[in-house]
Amino acid sequence: MDWGTDLWDQCDHIDKHTQSGLDLVERYIKFVKERTEIEQSYAKQLRSLSKKYAKRGSKEEQDCKFSNHASFQEILNELNDYAGQRELIAENMMTGICVELTKYLQDIKQERKTHLSDIKKAQQNLESSFKHLESTKKRFAKEWAEAEKATQQAEKTESDLNATKLDVEKAKQHAHARTHTAEECRSDYAAQLQKYNKEQNFFYYTEIPQIFNKMQDMDERRIRRLANGYCQFSDIEKKVLPIISKCLEGISAAGMKIDEKQDSILFIEQHKSGFERPADVEFEDYSHGIKPATSDSSLNPPKVRAKLWPFSKKHKPPPAEDFSHLPPEQRKKRLQSKIDDINKDLQREQDQSEALEKMKGVYEHNPQMGDPSSLEPQISETAQNIGRLKGELAKYEAWLSEAVGGEESSNAINNNTQHGVVAAEQCQNIYTEFEDEFDDIETPVGQCTALYSFEGNSEGTISITEGELLSVMEEDKGDGWMRVLRASGEEGYIPSSYVKLTP
């Protein structure tokens, strides 16, 4: 069954049906576009959520050493990757479905327009031929009537006794001429009728069926292309499902990685002071009389024991360069960390020095490649840096040796509590350090105003807006960055040139 055979007289319905199919394609394209907008918005919100809860700053990086903190950061990273897959779905739907279908729709619209134009042209040709047939028929009818009239007039003239022979002859010639003209019109009408019937047969049995069949093929291709678009809607998402599954598996794996015991051990290692617990205070018996004036008790009356857990807020003293303000264990860790950093910087400077020396040698052998003297400033600066770093390294190594060697004597002094004096001082030092650990409030060193907006995309930085008032927590140390605190409580680093200090 085909349109040309079974729907030869249903041109209007074919017109409406094909237009309805094109409308459906347009509707589907619009539907997919709205789906992509939803995906893009969803992905954007997921990325914002991940960024909002991501750790920034040195304190938060310290927390990430714990497995439960680190796992949450992994979850945020996996969620960010998940958002990327949603964006990929939106992009592929836009390019693979919307763009391609829109282009196909324009082509099929033009094809349909051509077919309808061919139908209209064929109908106009048939109607023109029919009008010509009617005109030929009317002329034949008119001429035949005139011929009959002329024939009757000739017969009447011939039977008239008063008519001359010449009149009779003229009447016969006129009737003959009219009859001849009528016969010619009759032949024209017959020929035109035959031609019209032939054209009508071609129109209904060949031309229109062919066009309708082409439109049927066009509509079926349109349906097949739309069906592919329907399948693409799910196939595009199926392609990223393995990656999405990996993201979700990564989130589950991050949860399984948490080790509560190891977190507790790590917390102990980070914050244990290394001091021994205070010994018992000995009983001083005054019932045997007052001790001599030379006794330690009279010269150094017992000090009042400090509170064991002072939570009162107080200004933190400036940290010492040798970290002597920290408990022994923490001091050793900080000194070792500083030594490791200096070793890395020293190795980098030494590598740079070797590279400069090699380059200088190349320039000396090949002067056309460069001037060896141009490298002298860099070589000199590198040598100074190496000397400075070696000096710092020796200084910190001496402090570390002192911290390690003095630990036993410090513990011995801490245990000598004959009169409770040293014990009280050591106890006060211990809990003062504990107070520093629990006192999370730092006093700002100044205020500043943001001159420009800054997007803090890298780790440890924060975003600021133009005109925002900020608290300076750590001034620029020569590297072009300063640590600030926002009114919202968010803390991190920003470029020093982006703000103006408030007097």
Short mmCIF file of C-alpha atoms in Angstrom, two decimals:
data_model
loop_
_atom_site.label_atom_id
_atom_site.label_comp_id
_atom_site.label_asym_id
_atom_site.label_seq_id
_atom_site.Cartn_x
_atom_site.Cartn_y
_atom_site.Cartn_z
CA MET A 1 0.00 0.00 0.00
CA ASP A 2 1.22 3.48 -0.83
CA TRP A 3 -0.06 7.03 -0.80
CA GLY A 4 -0.07 7.40 -4.58
CA THR A 5 -2.44 4.45 -5.07
CA ASP A 6 -4.71 4.65 -2.05
CA LEU A 7 -4.66 8.40 -1.28
CA TRP A 8 -4.68 9.79 -4.84
CA ASP A 9 -7.56 12.16 -3.98
CA GLN A 10 -6.43 13.11 -0.41
CA CYS A 11 -3.93 15.88 -1.13
CA ASP A 12 -5.20 18.11 1.69
CA HIS A 13 -4.86 15.36 4.27
CA ILE A 14 -1.36 14.53 3.06
CA ASP A 15 -0.46 18.21 3.34
CA LYS A 16 -1.72 18.37 6.96
CA HIS A 17 -0.15 15.05 7.93
CA THR A 18 3.34 15.96 6.69
CA GLN A 19 3.11 19.38 8.38
CA SER A 20 2.13 17.69 11.64
CA GLY A 21 5.24 15.50 11.36
CA LEU A 22 7.49 18.55 10.98
CA ASP A 23 5.80 20.19 13.97
CA LEU A 24 6.57 17.11 16.04
CA VAL A 25 10.28 17.33 15.12
CA GLU A 26 10.34 20.99 16.18
CA ARG A 27 8.59 20.12 19.44
CA TYR A 28 11.11 17.37 20.20
CA ILE A 29 14.04 19.71 19.51
CA LYS A 30 12.56 22.23 21.95
CA PHE A 31 12.08 19.46 24.53
CA VAL A 32 15.72 18.35 24.28
CA LYS A 33 16.92 21.97 24.58
CA GLU A 34 15.00 22.38 27.82
CA ARG A 35 16.46 19.08 29.06
CA THR A 36 20.00 20.36 28.35
CA GLU A 37 19.25 23.56 30.26
CA ILE A 38 18.18 21.47 33.26
CA GLU A 39 21.38 19.38 33.03
CA GLN A 40 23.57 22.48 32.78
CA SER A 41 21.84 24.12 35.73
CA TYR A 42 22.14 20.91 37.78
CA ALA A 43 25.84 20.57 36.96
CA LYS A 44 26.47 24.22 37.82
CA GLN A 45 24.77 23.84 41.21
CA LEU A 46 26.74 20.66 41.93
CA ARG A 47 30.02 22.42 41.12
CA SER A 48 29.09 25.36 43.33
CA LEU A 49 28.19 22.98 46.14
CA SER A 50 31.52 21.14 45.82
CA LYS A 51 33.44 24.41 45.80
CA LYS A 52 31.51 25.73 48.80
CA TYR A 53 32.42 22.79 51.02
CA ALA A 54 35.96 22.23 49.72
CA LYS A 55 38.72 22.80 52.30
CA ARG A 56 40.89 25.89 51.91
CA GLY A 57 43.67 27.34 54.01
CA SER A 58 46.48 25.86 56.07
CA LYS A 59 44.29 24.91 59.04
CA GLU A 60 41.85 23.04 56.86
CA GLU A 61 44.71 21.31 55.02
CA GLN A 62 45.91 20.14 58.42
CA ASP A 63 42.47 18.63 59.06
CA CYS A 64 42.64 16.77 55.74
CA LYS A 65 45.33 14.51 57.20
CA PHE A 66 42.53 12.75 59.08
CA SER A 67 40.81 10.04 57.07
CA ASN A 68 37.27 11.28 57.76
CA HIS A 69 38.19 14.80 56.57
CA ALA A 70 40.14 13.47 53.57
CA SER A 71 37.27 11.17 52.57
CA PHE A 72 34.86 14.09 52.54
CA GLN A 73 37.26 15.97 50.22
CA GLU A 74 37.36 12.91 47.94
CA ILE A 75 33.56 12.84 47.90
CA LEU A 76 33.53 16.51 46.86
CA ASN A 77 36.04 15.76 44.10
CA GLU A 78 33.97 12.83 42.85
CA LEU A 79 30.86 15.00 42.94
CA ASN A 80 32.69 17.60 40.86
CA ASP A 81 33.56 14.89 38.32
CA TYR A 82 29.94 13.76 38.38
CA ALA A 83 28.88 17.33 37.56
CA GLY A 84 31.29 17.22 34.60
CA GLN A 85 29.49 14.16 33.23
CA ARG A 86 26.13 15.94 33.49
CA GLU A 87 27.65 18.81 31.50
CA LEU A 88 28.89 16.29 28.92
CA ILE A 89 25.36 14.87 28.61
CA ALA A 90 23.99 18.38 27.99
CA GLU A 91 26.68 19.15 25.42
CA ASN A 92 26.21 15.90 23.50
CA MET A 93 22.44 16.29 23.47
CA MET A 94 22.75 19.80 22.13
CA THR A 95 25.19 18.90 19.35
CA GLY A 96 24.02 15.34 18.59
CA ILE A 97 20.26 15.91 18.72
CA CYS A 98 19.28 19.59 18.64
CA VAL A 99 21.82 20.84 16.11
CA GLU A 100 21.60 17.82 13.81
CA LEU A 101 17.81 17.60 13.92
CA THR A 102 17.46 21.34 13.29
CA LYS A 103 19.63 21.05 10.20
CA TYR A 104 17.69 17.99 9.02
CA LEU A 105 14.40 19.79 9.66
CA GLN A 106 15.40 22.66 7.37
CA ASP A 107 16.26 20.21 4.58
CA ILE A 108 13.03 18.24 4.89
CA LYS A 109 10.97 21.44 5.00
CA GLN A 110 12.52 22.48 1.69
CA GLU A 111 11.86 19.02 0.23
CA ARG A 112 8.21 19.15 1.29
CA LYS A 113 7.86 22.62 -0.15
CA THR A 114 9.20 21.37 -3.49
CA HIS A 115 6.75 18.46 -3.58
CA LEU A 116 3.77 20.69 -2.79
CA SER A 117 4.91 23.11 -5.47
CA ASP A 118 5.05 20.26 -8.02
CA ILE A 119 1.49 19.19 -7.04
CA LYS A 120 0.20 22.72 -7.45
CA LYS A 121 1.92 23.11 -10.80
CA ALA A 122 0.47 19.81 -12.07
CA GLN A 123 -3.03 20.83 -10.94
CA GLN A 124 -2.68 24.20 -12.67
CA ASN A 125 -1.57 22.51 -15.91
CA LEU A 126 -4.57 20.14 -15.83
CA GLU A 127 -6.98 22.96 -15.08
CA SER A 128 -5.53 25.04 -17.93
CA SER A 129 -5.94 22.11 -20.31
CA PHE A 130 -9.54 21.63 -19.17
CA LYS A 131 -10.31 25.31 -19.73
CA HIS A 132 -8.90 25.04 -23.24
CA LEU A 133 -11.08 21.97 -23.83
CA GLU A 134 -14.18 23.85 -22.69
CA SER A 135 -13.28 26.76 -24.95
CA THR A 136 -12.86 24.43 -27.95
CA LYS A 137 -16.14 22.71 -27.13
CA LYS A 138 -18.06 25.98 -26.94
CA ARG A 139 -16.58 27.14 -30.25
CA PHE A 140 -17.58 23.84 -31.87
CA ALA A 141 -21.12 24.17 -30.51
CA LYS A 142 -21.35 27.76 -31.79
CA GLU A 143 -19.96 26.98 -35.24
CA TRP A 144 -22.20 23.91 -35.63
CA ALA A 145 -25.24 25.98 -34.78
CA GLU A 146 -24.20 28.59 -37.33
CA ALA A 147 -23.63 25.88 -39.96
CA GLU A 148 -27.11 24.41 -39.41
CA LYS A 149 -28.61 27.87 -39.61
CA ALA A 150 -26.77 28.59 -42.89
CA THR A 151 -27.89 25.24 -44.32
CA GLN A 152 -31.50 25.94 -43.46
CA GLN A 153 -31.22 29.40 -45.00
CA ALA A 154 -29.79 27.92 -48.19
CA GLU A 155 -32.65 25.42 -48.44
CA LYS A 156 -35.17 28.19 -47.87
CA THR A 157 -33.58 30.36 -50.55
CA GLU A 158 -33.58 27.49 -53.01
CA SER A 159 -37.29 26.84 -52.48
CA ASP A 160 -38.11 30.51 -52.85
CA LEU A 161 -39.53 31.15 -56.34
CA ASN A 162 -38.52 34.79 -56.22
CA ALA A 163 -34.89 34.05 -55.44
CA THR A 164 -32.46 34.30 -58.27
CA LYS A 165 -30.04 31.65 -59.19
CA LEU A 166 -27.22 33.85 -57.89
CA ASP A 167 -28.85 34.19 -54.46
CA VAL A 168 -29.31 30.46 -54.27
CA GLU A 169 -25.70 29.87 -55.18
CA LYS A 170 -24.45 32.37 -52.58
CA ALA A 171 -26.60 30.82 -49.89
CA LYS A 172 -25.27 27.34 -50.71
CA GLN A 173 -21.65 28.59 -50.64
CA HIS A 174 -22.22 30.30 -47.26
CA ALA A 175 -23.79 27.14 -45.84
CA HIS A 176 -20.92 25.05 -47.17
CA ALA A 177 -18.33 27.41 -45.61
CA ARG A 178 -20.08 27.32 -42.28
CA THR A 179 -20.33 23.57 -42.34
CA HIS A 180 -16.60 23.32 -43.18
CA THR A 181 -15.71 25.62 -40.26
CA ALA A 182 -17.93 23.60 -37.94
CA GLU A 183 -16.20 20.40 -39.04
CA GLU A 184 -12.79 21.96 -38.29
CA CYS A 185 -13.98 23.02 -34.82
CA ARG A 186 -15.32 19.53 -34.34
CA SER A 187 -11.91 18.11 -35.20
CA ASP A 188 -10.20 20.59 -32.85
CA TYR A 189 -12.58 19.70 -30.05
CA ALA A 190 -12.02 15.98 -30.59
CA ALA A 191 -8.25 16.45 -30.63
CA GLN A 192 -8.31 18.63 -27.50
CA LEU A 193 -10.58 16.16 -25.76
CA GLN A 194 -8.18 13.35 -26.55
CA LYS A 195 -5.26 15.45 -25.31
CA TYR A 196 -7.05 16.38 -22.07
CA ASN A 197 -8.02 12.79 -21.34
CA LYS A 198 -4.43 11.78 -21.85
CA GLU A 199 -3.18 14.54 -19.52
CA GLN A 200 -5.83 13.71 -16.94
CA ASN A 201 -4.85 10.06 -17.05
CA PHE A 202 -1.17 11.00 -16.61
CA PHE A 203 -2.09 13.36 -13.73
CA TYR A 204 -4.12 10.83 -11.74
CA TYR A 205 -2.24 7.64 -12.59
CA THR A 206 1.38 8.77 -12.93
CA GLU A 207 2.30 12.32 -11.90
CA ILE A 208 0.35 12.73 -8.63
CA PRO A 209 1.00 9.14 -7.43
CA GLN A 210 4.74 9.68 -7.97
CA ILE A 211 4.73 12.93 -5.99
CA PHE A 212 2.61 11.42 -3.20
CA ASN A 213 4.93 8.41 -3.03
CA LYS A 214 7.92 10.77 -2.75
CA MET A 215 6.15 12.56 0.09
CA GLN A 216 5.44 9.20 1.70
CA ASP A 217 9.15 8.33 1.47
CA MET A 218 10.03 11.75 2.87
CA ASP A 219 7.68 11.29 5.82
CA GLU A 220 8.96 7.80 6.54
CA ARG A 221 12.55 9.09 6.50
CA ARG A 222 11.47 11.85 8.85
CA ILE A 223 9.93 9.28 11.21
CA ARG A 224 13.07 7.11 11.11
CA ARG A 225 15.32 10.11 11.79
CA LEU A 226 13.10 11.17 14.70
CA ALA A 227 13.19 7.62 16.06
CA ASN A 228 16.99 7.79 16.03
CA GLY A 229 16.74 11.06 17.93
CA TYR A 230 14.56 9.36 20.53
CA CYS A 231 17.16 6.60 20.94
CA GLN A 232 19.99 9.14 21.16
CA PHE A 233 18.21 10.73 24.13
CA SER A 234 18.97 7.62 26.19
CA ASP A 235 22.14 6.45 24.42
CA ILE A 236 23.96 9.71 25.21
CA GLU A 237 23.32 9.19 28.91
CA LYS A 238 24.14 5.48 28.72
CA LYS A 239 27.61 6.30 27.38
CA VAL A 240 28.54 8.24 30.52
CA LEU A 241 26.91 5.82 32.95
CA PRO A 242 30.16 3.84 33.44
CA ILE A 243 31.97 7.04 34.45
CA ILE A 244 29.07 8.14 36.64
CA SER A 245 29.14 4.68 38.26
CA LYS A 246 32.86 5.11 38.91
CA CYS A 247 32.17 8.48 40.56
CA LEU A 248 29.54 6.90 42.78
CA GLU A 249 31.84 3.98 43.53
CA GLY A 250 34.56 6.49 44.39
CA ILE A 251 32.20 8.13 46.88
CA SER A 252 31.50 4.74 48.46
CA ALA A 253 35.22 3.89 48.48
CA ALA A 254 35.97 7.21 50.19
CA GLY A 255 33.56 6.26 52.95
CA MET A 256 35.16 2.83 53.31
CA LYS A 257 38.66 4.35 53.62
CA ILE A 258 37.88 6.03 56.92
CA ASP A 259 39.89 4.60 59.82
CA GLU A 260 38.70 6.04 63.12
CA LYS A 261 41.56 4.47 65.11
CA GLN A 262 44.19 5.88 62.79
CA ASP A 263 42.55 9.33 63.02
CA SER A 264 42.77 9.17 66.80
CA ILE A 265 46.44 8.16 66.65
CA LEU A 266 47.18 10.95 64.18
CA PHE A 267 45.46 13.49 66.44
CA ILE A 268 47.61 12.31 69.35
CA GLU A 269 50.80 12.57 67.29
CA GLN A 270 49.89 16.06 66.16
CA HIS A 271 49.12 17.52 69.55
CA LYS A 272 50.96 15.57 72.26
CA SER A 273 53.27 17.93 74.18
CA GLY A 274 55.91 15.44 75.29
CA PHE A 275 55.75 16.66 78.90
CA GLU A 276 55.42 14.26 81.81
CA ARG A 277 52.39 14.56 84.04
CA PRO A 278 52.96 16.71 87.18
CA ALA A 279 54.05 14.70 90.22
CA ASP A 280 52.21 14.77 93.54
CA VAL A 281 52.74 17.85 95.72
CA GLU A 282 54.52 16.82 98.89
CA PHE A 283 53.06 17.57 102.29
CA GLU A 284 54.89 20.33 104.16
CA ASP A 285 54.66 19.75 107.86
CA TYR A 286 54.64 23.04 109.83
CA SER A 287 53.78 21.33 113.11
CA HIS A 288 57.49 21.01 113.97
CA GLY A 289 57.96 24.76 113.99
CA ILE A 290 58.95 27.40 111.53
CA LYS A 291 61.84 26.46 109.33
CA PRO A 292 65.01 28.53 109.29
CA ALA A 293 64.99 31.73 107.28
CA THR A 294 67.49 30.22 104.90
CA SER A 295 65.03 27.55 103.84
CA ASP A 296 63.66 27.60 100.38
CA SER A 297 60.14 27.88 101.77
CA SER A 298 60.79 31.22 103.51
CA LEU A 299 62.82 32.63 100.70
CA ASN A 300 60.54 31.32 98.00
CA PRO A 301 57.00 30.97 99.34
CA PRO A 302 54.89 28.38 97.49
CA LYS A 303 53.26 29.69 94.38
CA VAL A 304 49.57 29.31 93.83
CA ARG A 305 48.89 26.37 91.55
CA ALA A 306 47.62 27.44 88.17
CA LYS A 307 44.22 26.37 86.93
CA LEU A 308 44.40 23.04 85.20
CA TRP A 309 42.28 23.98 82.20
CA PRO A 310 42.31 27.75 81.62
CA PHE A 311 39.97 28.63 78.76
CA SER A 312 40.19 32.40 79.20
CA LYS A 313 40.91 34.27 76.01
CA LYS A 314 44.25 36.06 75.84
CA HIS A 315 46.49 37.49 73.21
CA LYS A 316 48.91 34.89 71.84
CA PRO A 317 52.61 35.76 72.23
CA PRO A 318 54.55 36.10 68.97
CA PRO A 319 55.95 32.69 67.92
CA ALA A 320 59.70 32.18 68.37
CA GLU A 321 61.83 31.44 65.32
CA ASP A 322 63.21 28.27 66.92
CA PHE A 323 59.67 27.17 67.89
CA SER A 324 60.70 27.14 71.57
CA HIS A 325 57.21 28.38 72.41
CA LEU A 326 55.86 24.92 71.44
CA PRO A 327 55.89 21.73 73.50
CA PRO A 328 58.87 19.41 72.86
CA GLU A 329 57.13 17.00 70.52
CA GLN A 330 55.50 19.75 68.49
CA ARG A 331 58.76 21.71 68.39
CA LYS A 332 60.66 18.73 66.98
CA LYS A 333 58.02 18.21 64.30
CA ARG A 334 58.02 21.87 63.27
CA LEU A 335 61.82 22.01 63.18
CA GLN A 336 62.01 18.82 61.09
CA SER A 337 59.36 20.19 58.71
CA LYS A 338 61.32 23.44 58.37
CA ILE A 339 64.54 21.51 57.67
CA ASP A 340 62.77 19.47 54.96
CA ASP A 341 61.48 22.67 53.31
CA ILE A 342 64.95 24.24 53.39
CA ASN A 343 66.47 21.08 51.87
CA LYS A 344 63.97 21.23 49.01
CA ASP A 345 64.75 24.92 48.37
CA LEU A 346 68.47 24.22 48.60
CA GLN A 347 68.24 21.34 46.12
CA ARG A 348 66.30 23.55 43.71
CA GLU A 349 68.87 26.35 43.95
CA GLN A 350 71.72 23.85 43.47
CA ASP A 351 70.04 22.43 40.37
CA GLN A 352 69.59 25.93 39.01
CA SER A 353 73.25 26.73 39.73
CA GLU A 354 74.37 23.63 37.83
CA ALA A 355 72.14 24.54 34.90
CA LEU A 356 73.54 28.09 34.80
CA GLU A 357 77.11 26.80 34.91
CA LYS A 358 76.40 24.42 32.02
CA MET A 359 74.79 27.23 30.04
CA LYS A 360 77.78 29.47 30.75
CA GLY A 361 80.10 26.76 29.44
CA VAL A 362 78.03 26.44 26.26
CA TYR A 363 78.16 30.22 25.73
CA GLU A 364 81.95 30.22 26.25
CA HIS A 365 82.44 27.54 23.59
CA ASN A 366 79.79 29.03 21.26
CA PRO A 367 79.77 32.84 21.68
CA GLN A 368 77.22 33.20 18.91
CA MET A 369 74.61 31.55 21.18
CA GLY A 370 74.94 34.13 23.97
CA ASP A 371 77.14 36.25 26.19
CA PRO A 372 78.57 34.30 29.18
CA SER A 373 78.84 37.52 31.22
CA SER A 374 75.06 38.00 31.01
CA LEU A 375 74.66 34.97 33.30
CA GLU A 376 76.93 36.32 36.04
CA PRO A 377 74.14 38.18 37.95
CA GLN A 378 71.98 35.05 38.06
CA ILE A 379 74.93 32.86 39.06
CA SER A 380 75.87 35.30 41.82
CA GLU A 381 72.30 35.51 43.09
CA THR A 382 71.98 31.71 43.09
CA ALA A 383 75.25 31.36 45.01
CA GLN A 384 74.02 33.85 47.62
CA ASN A 385 70.76 31.93 47.96
CA ILE A 386 72.64 28.66 48.41
CA GLY A 387 74.82 30.22 51.09
CA ARG A 388 71.81 31.69 52.88
CA LEU A 389 69.91 28.39 52.77
CA LYS A 390 72.92 26.44 54.07
CA GLY A 391 73.18 28.88 56.96
CA GLU A 392 69.50 28.48 57.78
CA LEU A 393 69.80 24.71 57.47
CA ALA A 394 72.70 24.62 59.96
CA LYS A 395 70.79 26.86 62.36
CA TYR A 396 67.64 24.73 62.33
CA GLU A 397 69.62 21.49 62.55
CA ALA A 398 71.36 22.88 65.66
CA TRP A 399 68.00 23.74 67.18
CA LEU A 400 66.67 20.27 66.34
CA SER A 401 69.72 18.67 67.98
CA GLU A 402 69.14 20.85 71.03
CA ALA A 403 65.45 19.87 71.14
CA VAL A 404 66.26 16.17 70.90
CA GLY A 405 69.15 16.33 73.39
CA GLY A 406 67.32 18.48 75.92
CA GLU A 407 64.21 16.35 76.09
CA GLU A 408 65.52 14.02 78.80
CA SER A 409 66.78 16.86 81.01
CA SER A 410 63.48 18.67 80.55
CA ASN A 411 61.59 15.61 81.70
CA ALA A 412 63.90 15.23 84.70
CA ILE A 413 63.32 18.82 85.76
CA ASN A 414 59.62 18.34 85.31
CA ASN A 415 59.69 15.42 87.77
CA ASN A 416 61.64 17.34 90.44
CA THR A 417 58.76 18.70 92.52
CA GLN A 418 60.38 18.98 95.97
CA HIS A 419 58.49 22.16 96.87
CA GLY A 420 55.90 22.12 94.12
CA VAL A 421 57.31 25.32 92.61
CA VAL A 422 58.77 23.87 89.43
CA ALA A 423 55.80 21.58 89.06
CA ALA A 424 53.41 24.50 89.19
CA GLU A 425 55.41 26.42 86.57
CA GLN A 426 55.64 23.40 84.27
CA CYS A 427 51.93 22.69 84.76
CA GLN A 428 51.11 26.28 83.92
CA ASN A 429 53.27 26.07 80.77
CA ILE A 430 51.53 22.87 79.72
CA TYR A 431 48.06 24.24 80.02
CA THR A 432 49.05 27.57 78.57
CA GLU A 433 50.06 25.65 75.45
CA PHE A 434 46.79 23.74 75.61
CA GLU A 435 45.05 27.06 75.85
CA ASP A 436 46.82 28.18 72.68
CA GLU A 437 45.70 25.01 70.95
CA PHE A 438 42.06 25.49 71.94
CA ASP A 439 42.07 29.23 71.32
CA ASP A 440 41.18 29.39 67.61
CA ILE A 441 40.67 33.16 67.55
CA GLU A 442 43.55 35.08 66.02
CA THR A 443 43.86 38.81 66.47
CA PRO A 444 43.84 40.60 63.07
CA VAL A 445 46.97 42.63 62.36
CA GLY A 446 45.01 45.21 60.39
CA GLN A 447 42.13 45.96 58.05
CA CYS A 448 41.99 46.36 54.26
CA THR A 449 39.52 47.10 51.50
CA ALA A 450 39.28 45.09 48.24
CA LEU A 451 40.11 47.26 45.21
CA TYR A 452 39.12 44.54 42.73
CA SER A 453 37.15 41.29 42.70
CA PHE A 454 39.21 38.07 42.83
CA GLU A 455 38.08 34.51 42.06
CA GLY A 456 39.94 32.19 44.42
CA ASN A 457 40.01 29.05 42.26
CA SER A 458 43.25 27.51 43.55
CA GLU A 459 43.65 25.65 46.83
CA GLY A 460 44.19 27.90 49.86
CA THR A 461 42.75 31.03 48.22
CA ILE A 462 39.37 32.68 48.71
CA SER A 463 37.14 34.81 46.51
CA ILE A 464 36.58 38.49 47.34
CA THR A 465 34.41 41.22 45.82
CA GLU A 466 35.28 44.81 45.03
CA GLY A 467 34.76 47.18 48.00
CA GLU A 468 34.61 44.35 50.57
CA LEU A 469 36.12 45.08 54.02
CA LEU A 470 38.56 42.37 55.14
CA SER A 471 40.62 41.60 58.25
CA VAL A 472 44.36 41.06 57.65
CA MET A 473 45.48 37.92 59.51
CA GLU A 474 48.94 37.64 57.95
CA GLU A 475 50.77 40.37 56.04
CA ASP A 476 52.59 39.98 52.74
CA LYS A 477 55.96 38.30 53.35
CA GLY A 478 57.40 39.31 50.00
CA ASP A 479 55.68 36.66 47.86
CA GLY A 480 52.79 38.91 46.81
CA TRP A 481 50.11 37.14 48.92
CA MET A 482 48.44 37.94 52.24
CA ARG A 483 46.04 35.95 54.43
CA VAL A 484 42.70 37.64 55.17
CA LEU A 485 39.46 36.88 56.99
CA ARG A 486 36.06 37.72 55.49
CA ALA A 487 33.07 38.86 57.52
CA SER A 488 31.44 35.48 56.74
CA GLY A 489 34.28 33.71 58.59
CA GLU A 490 35.94 32.42 55.40
CA GLU A 491 39.75 32.67 55.56
CA GLY A 492 42.42 32.30 52.90
CA TYR A 493 45.05 33.97 50.72
CA ILE A 494 44.57 36.77 48.16
CA PRO A 495 46.97 38.87 46.04
CA SER A 496 48.33 41.83 48.04
CA SER A 497 47.92 44.15 45.05
CA TYR A 498 44.15 43.58 45.02
CA VAL A 499 43.55 45.37 48.34
CA LYS A 500 44.31 48.68 50.03
CA LEU A 501 45.31 48.70 53.69
CA THR A 502 43.05 50.75 55.93
CA PRO A 503 44.98 53.12 58.24
#
